Every structure is written in C-alpha cells, then in structure tokens.
Short mmCIF file of C-alpha atoms in Angstrom, two decimals:
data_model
loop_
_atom_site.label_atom_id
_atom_site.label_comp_id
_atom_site.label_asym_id
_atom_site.label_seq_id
_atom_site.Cartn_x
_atom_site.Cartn_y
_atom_site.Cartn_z
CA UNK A 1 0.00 0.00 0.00
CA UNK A 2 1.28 3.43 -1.26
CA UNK A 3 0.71 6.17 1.69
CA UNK A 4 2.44 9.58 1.93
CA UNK A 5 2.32 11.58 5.29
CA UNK A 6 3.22 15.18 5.28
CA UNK A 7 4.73 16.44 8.85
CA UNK A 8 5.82 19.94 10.30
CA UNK A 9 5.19 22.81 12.25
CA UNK A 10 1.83 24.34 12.64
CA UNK A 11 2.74 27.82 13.48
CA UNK A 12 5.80 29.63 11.76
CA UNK A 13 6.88 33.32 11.84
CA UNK A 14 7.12 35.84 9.46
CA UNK A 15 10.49 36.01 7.90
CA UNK A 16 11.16 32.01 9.01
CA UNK A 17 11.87 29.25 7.19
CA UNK A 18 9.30 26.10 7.07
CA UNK A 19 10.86 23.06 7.21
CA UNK A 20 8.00 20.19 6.01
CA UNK A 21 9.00 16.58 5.57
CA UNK A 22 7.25 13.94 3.55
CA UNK A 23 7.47 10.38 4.61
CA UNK A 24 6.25 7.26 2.32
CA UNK A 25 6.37 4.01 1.86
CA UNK A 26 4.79 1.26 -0.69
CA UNK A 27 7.57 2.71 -3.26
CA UNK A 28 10.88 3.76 -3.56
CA UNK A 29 12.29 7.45 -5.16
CA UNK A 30 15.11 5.40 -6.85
CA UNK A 31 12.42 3.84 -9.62
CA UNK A 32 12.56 4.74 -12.54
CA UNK A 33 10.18 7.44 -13.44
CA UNK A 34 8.72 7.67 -9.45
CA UNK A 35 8.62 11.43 -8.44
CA UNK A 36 7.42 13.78 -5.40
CA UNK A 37 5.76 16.72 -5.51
CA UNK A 38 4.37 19.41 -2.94
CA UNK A 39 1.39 21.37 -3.61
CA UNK A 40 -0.20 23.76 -1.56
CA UNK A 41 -3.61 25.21 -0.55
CA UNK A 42 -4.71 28.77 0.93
CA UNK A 43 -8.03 28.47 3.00
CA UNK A 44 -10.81 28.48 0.57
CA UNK A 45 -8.39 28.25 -2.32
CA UNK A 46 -6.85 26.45 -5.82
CA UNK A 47 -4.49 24.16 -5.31
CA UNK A 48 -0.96 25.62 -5.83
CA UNK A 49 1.93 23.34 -7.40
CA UNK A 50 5.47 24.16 -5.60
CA UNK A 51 7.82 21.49 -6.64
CA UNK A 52 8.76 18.50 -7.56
CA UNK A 53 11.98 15.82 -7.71
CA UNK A 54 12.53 12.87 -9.30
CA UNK A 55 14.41 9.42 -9.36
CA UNK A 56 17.78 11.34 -10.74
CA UNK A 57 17.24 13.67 -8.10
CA UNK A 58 16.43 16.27 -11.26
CA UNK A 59 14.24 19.79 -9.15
CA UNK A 60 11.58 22.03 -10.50
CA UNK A 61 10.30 25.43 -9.10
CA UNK A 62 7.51 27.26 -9.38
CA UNK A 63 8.84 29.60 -11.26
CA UNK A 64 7.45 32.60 -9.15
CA UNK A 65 8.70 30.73 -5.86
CA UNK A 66 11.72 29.34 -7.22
CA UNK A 67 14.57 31.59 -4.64
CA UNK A 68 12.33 30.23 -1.35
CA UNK A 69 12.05 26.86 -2.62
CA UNK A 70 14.11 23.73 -1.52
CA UNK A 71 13.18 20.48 -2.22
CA UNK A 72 15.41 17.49 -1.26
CA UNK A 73 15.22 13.54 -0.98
CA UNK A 74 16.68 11.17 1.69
CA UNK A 75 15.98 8.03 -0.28
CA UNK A 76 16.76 5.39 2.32
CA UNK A 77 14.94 7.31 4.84
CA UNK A 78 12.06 7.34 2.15
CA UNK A 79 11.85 11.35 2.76
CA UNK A 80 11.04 14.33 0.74
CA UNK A 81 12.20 17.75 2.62
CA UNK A 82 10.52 20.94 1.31
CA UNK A 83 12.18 24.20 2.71
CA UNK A 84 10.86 27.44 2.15
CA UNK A 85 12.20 30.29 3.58
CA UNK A 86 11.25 34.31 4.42
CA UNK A 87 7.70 33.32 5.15
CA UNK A 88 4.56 35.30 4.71
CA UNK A 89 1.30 35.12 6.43
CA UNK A 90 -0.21 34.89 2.48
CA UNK A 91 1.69 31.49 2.96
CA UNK A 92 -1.11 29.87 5.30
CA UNK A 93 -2.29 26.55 3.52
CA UNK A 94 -2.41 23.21 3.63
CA UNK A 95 0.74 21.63 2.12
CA UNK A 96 0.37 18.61 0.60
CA UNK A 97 2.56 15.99 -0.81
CA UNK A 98 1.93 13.55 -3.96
CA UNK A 99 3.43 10.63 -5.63
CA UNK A 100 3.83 10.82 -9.57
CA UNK A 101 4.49 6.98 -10.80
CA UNK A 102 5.31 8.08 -14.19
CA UNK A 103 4.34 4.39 -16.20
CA UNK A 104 0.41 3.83 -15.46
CA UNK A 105 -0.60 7.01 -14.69
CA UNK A 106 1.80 8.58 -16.87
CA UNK A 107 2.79 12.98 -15.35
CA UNK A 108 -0.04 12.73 -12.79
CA UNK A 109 -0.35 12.73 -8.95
CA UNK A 110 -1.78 9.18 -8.28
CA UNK A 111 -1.55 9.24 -4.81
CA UNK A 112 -1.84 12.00 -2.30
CA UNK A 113 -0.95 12.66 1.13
CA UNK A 114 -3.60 13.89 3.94
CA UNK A 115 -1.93 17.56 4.32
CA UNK A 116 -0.79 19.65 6.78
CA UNK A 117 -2.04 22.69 7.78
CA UNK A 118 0.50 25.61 8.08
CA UNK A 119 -0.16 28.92 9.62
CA UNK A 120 1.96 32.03 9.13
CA UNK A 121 1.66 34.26 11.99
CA UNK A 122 3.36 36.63 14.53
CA UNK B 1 3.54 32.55 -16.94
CA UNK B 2 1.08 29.43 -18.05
CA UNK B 3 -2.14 29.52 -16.90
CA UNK B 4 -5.10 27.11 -17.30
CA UNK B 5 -8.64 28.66 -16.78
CA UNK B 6 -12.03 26.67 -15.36
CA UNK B 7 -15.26 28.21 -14.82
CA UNK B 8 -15.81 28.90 -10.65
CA UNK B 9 -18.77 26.73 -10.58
CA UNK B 10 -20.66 24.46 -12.53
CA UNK B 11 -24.32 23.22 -11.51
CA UNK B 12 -26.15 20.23 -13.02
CA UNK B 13 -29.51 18.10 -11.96
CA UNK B 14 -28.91 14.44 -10.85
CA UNK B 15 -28.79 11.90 -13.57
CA UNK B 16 -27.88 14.94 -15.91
CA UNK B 17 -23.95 15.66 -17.88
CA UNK B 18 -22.08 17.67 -16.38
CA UNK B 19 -18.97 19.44 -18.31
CA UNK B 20 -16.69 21.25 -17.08
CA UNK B 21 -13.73 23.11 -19.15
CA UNK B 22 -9.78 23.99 -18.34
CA UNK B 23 -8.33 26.64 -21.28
CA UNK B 24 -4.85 27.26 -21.86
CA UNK B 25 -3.11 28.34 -24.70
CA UNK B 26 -2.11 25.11 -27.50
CA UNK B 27 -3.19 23.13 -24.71
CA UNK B 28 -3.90 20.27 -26.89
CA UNK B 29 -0.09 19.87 -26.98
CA UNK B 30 0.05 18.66 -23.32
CA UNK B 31 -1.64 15.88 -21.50
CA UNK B 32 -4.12 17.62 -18.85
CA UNK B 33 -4.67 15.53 -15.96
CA UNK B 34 -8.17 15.99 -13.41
CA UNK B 35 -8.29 15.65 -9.98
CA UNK B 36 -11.51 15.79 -7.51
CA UNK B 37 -11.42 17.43 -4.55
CA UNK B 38 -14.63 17.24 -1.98
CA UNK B 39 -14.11 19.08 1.51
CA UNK B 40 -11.81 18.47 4.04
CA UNK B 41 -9.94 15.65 1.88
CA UNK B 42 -7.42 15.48 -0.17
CA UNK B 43 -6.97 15.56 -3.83
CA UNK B 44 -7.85 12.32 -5.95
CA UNK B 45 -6.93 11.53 -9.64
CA UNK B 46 -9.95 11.03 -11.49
CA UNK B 47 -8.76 11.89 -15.03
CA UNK B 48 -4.67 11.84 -16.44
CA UNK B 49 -3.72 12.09 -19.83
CA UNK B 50 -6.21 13.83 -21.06
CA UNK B 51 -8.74 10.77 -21.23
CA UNK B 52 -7.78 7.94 -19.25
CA UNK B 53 -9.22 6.81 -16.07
CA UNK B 54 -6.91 5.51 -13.52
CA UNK B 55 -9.14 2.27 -11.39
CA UNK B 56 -11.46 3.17 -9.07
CA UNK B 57 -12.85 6.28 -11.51
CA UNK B 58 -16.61 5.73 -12.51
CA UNK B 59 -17.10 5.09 -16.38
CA UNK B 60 -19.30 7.87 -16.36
CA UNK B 61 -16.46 10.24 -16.26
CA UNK B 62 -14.76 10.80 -19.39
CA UNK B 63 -12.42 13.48 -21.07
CA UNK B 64 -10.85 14.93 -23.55
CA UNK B 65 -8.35 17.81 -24.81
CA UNK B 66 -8.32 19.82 -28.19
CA UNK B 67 -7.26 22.81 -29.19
CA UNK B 68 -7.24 25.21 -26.80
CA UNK B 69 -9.45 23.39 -24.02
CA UNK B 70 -9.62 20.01 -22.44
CA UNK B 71 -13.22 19.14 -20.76
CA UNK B 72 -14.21 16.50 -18.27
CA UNK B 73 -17.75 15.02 -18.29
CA UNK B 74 -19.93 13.70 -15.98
CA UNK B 75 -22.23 11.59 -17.70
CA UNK B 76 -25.20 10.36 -15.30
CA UNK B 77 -23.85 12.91 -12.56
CA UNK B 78 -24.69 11.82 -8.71
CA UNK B 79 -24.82 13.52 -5.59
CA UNK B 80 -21.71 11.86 -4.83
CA UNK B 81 -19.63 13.84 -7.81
CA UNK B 82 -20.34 16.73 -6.16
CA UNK B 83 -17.20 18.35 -5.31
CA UNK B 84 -14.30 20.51 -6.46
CA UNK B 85 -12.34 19.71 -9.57
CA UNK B 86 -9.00 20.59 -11.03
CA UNK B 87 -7.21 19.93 -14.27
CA UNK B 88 -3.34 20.25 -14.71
CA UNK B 89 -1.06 20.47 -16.85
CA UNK B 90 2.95 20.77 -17.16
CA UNK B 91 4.45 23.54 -19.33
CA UNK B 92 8.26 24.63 -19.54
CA UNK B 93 8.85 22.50 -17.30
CA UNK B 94 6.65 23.41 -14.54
CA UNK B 95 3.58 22.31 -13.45
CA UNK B 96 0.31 24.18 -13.75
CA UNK B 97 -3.09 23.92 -11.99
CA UNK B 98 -5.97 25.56 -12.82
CA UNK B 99 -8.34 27.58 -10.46
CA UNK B 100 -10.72 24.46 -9.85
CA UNK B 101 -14.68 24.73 -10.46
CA UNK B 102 -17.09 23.66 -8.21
CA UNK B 103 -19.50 20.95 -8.93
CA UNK B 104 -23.17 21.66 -7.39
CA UNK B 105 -25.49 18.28 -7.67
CA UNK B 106 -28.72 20.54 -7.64
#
C-alpha cells in the first residue's frame, strides 16, 4: 500500500523558514520514473503546485517561488524535505505531498498525502 | 507565466452531464490531468492524460483535450460527484493547476 504523510510545524513566523517533511512508503524514489511533488492550498483556495523531484534527483520550481524553494530527498529514509524560507502570512495553507508513478498514470499525482495545515503568523 | 482557466462553478440536476472546461493556450499539446477534490480531503486523480481513467474512476467520467481546451464530463452525474475539480497540466517544465470549479449536484 502506497501512503504519503506530510509532517511539520503548525505555526511559523514571518520572515522564518518552514521546514516540512514527507514520509512514504509502498515505493521507492530510486524507480525509474517515481517522483514527489508538494502542492499547496490557501483556506478556501486552488491548489498551488510548488515542486517537484525525481528518481535522478532532477528539481523544478515554481517559477514565481523558485529563490524560497528547496526540495530534497533522503531516499533510504524514504523522505522528501521541502524548505521554504522568508515566510509570509499569504503562505497559510495546507501543504500537501503527492506521488507521480510516471508508467500507469503517466505525469499525474496518483496518490496524495492527507496535508498539513500551516499557519503564518506573529 | 502558463495559466489554465475553469469556470468557478458548474451546476447540473442528478442523472444529468455535467462538463466542465480547463483553457490554456495550444493546450492540446500537453496531456491535462483531473483531480476531484470534496471538503476536508485530499486531492484524488480522477482523469490523467487527457482521457484515461486511472481504477477506481466511474465510467461515467470521461475526457478529452483539443485545441485550446480540455473538458471532463460527468455523464449520469450523482450527488456523490459533487465536489471541487481541477485539471493540470505541465508547461516549460513546470507544473500548472488551474483555479478548480465547483460541482453543485442541484
């Protein structure tokens, strides 16, 4: 069974950096074509794509948030790290994490996490 | 920057097709993918290259992409498709969603 779980602070300051960390198991980052992604959600709001790695450890940015953005892997520890720094209370959402499988279900997230929910506030 | 564009809301009587749009320029060149979202859960993939539906999706949902605009359709919509929905789409590299349309079951 494929599950992602997306963990981190509740609360950050303005001008801090959020550290989240996704952990999951049921597949491993060094498969070909397996990728993970964070996406994020404002209260009431689209969903937001931030970034994404892949098996070769290859990074993409939203281009808008690309000098806050840091997305790692720990592939034993079967973690995705998502930094982003100098945050803004228009950063409140819920941050999500996905699995793209590549193969089956070809550039799409197949299989999401539950979220967390991340408040920006003084 | 890319952007894809869905209506806000969408409202349809039970048993009825529902259809609801995602626009983006040459959009037809890039698979668009469809997720449902209903409150307080998570995302699901309902819909990925453009017309496929990964197990578990109900045969009533179909898409499709040309030109300009890719569509999903409800066909035989229940009160249990009623919910948010987003398409996506990659471009240059990065990944696009659109601002999702709510689905209203009248």
């Amino acid at each position: 069974q494929v599950t992602l779980r997306e963990s981190g602070p509740a609360l950050v300051k303005p001008t801090q950096t959020l550290t989240l960390t996704c952990t999951f198991s049921g597949f491993s980052l060094n498969t070909s074509g397996m990728c993970v992604s964070w996406v994020r959600q404002p209260p009431g709001q689209a969903l937001e794509w931030l970034a994404l790695i892949d098996w070769e450890d290859d990074k993409y940015y939203k281009t808008s948030l690309k000098t806050r953005l840091t997305i790692s892997k720990d592939t034993p520890r079967n973690q995705v790290v998502l930094t982003m720094t100098n945050m803004d209370p228009l950063d409140t959402a819920t941050y999500y994490c996905a699995r793209r499988q590549g193969g089956l279900t070809g550039d799409a997230f197949d299989i999401w996490g539950q979220g967390t929910m991340v408040s920006v506030s003084s | 920057s890319y952007e894809l564009t869905q209506p806000p809301s969408v409202s349809v009587f039970p048993g009825q097709t529902a259809s609801i749009s995602c626009s983006g320029d040459k959009l037809e060149d890039t698979y668009v993918t469809w997720y449902q979202q209903k409150p307080g859960q998570s995302p699901v993939l309902v819909m990925f290259q453009d017309s496929k539906r990964p197990s578990g999706t109900p045969e009533r949902f179909s898409g499709s992409n040309s030109g300009n605009t890719a569509t999903l359709t409800i066909s035989g919509t229940q009160s249990m498709d009623e919910a948010d929905y987003y398409c996506q789409a990659w471009h240059s590299s990065t990944l696009v969603f659109g601002g999702g349309t709510k689905l209203t079951v009248l």
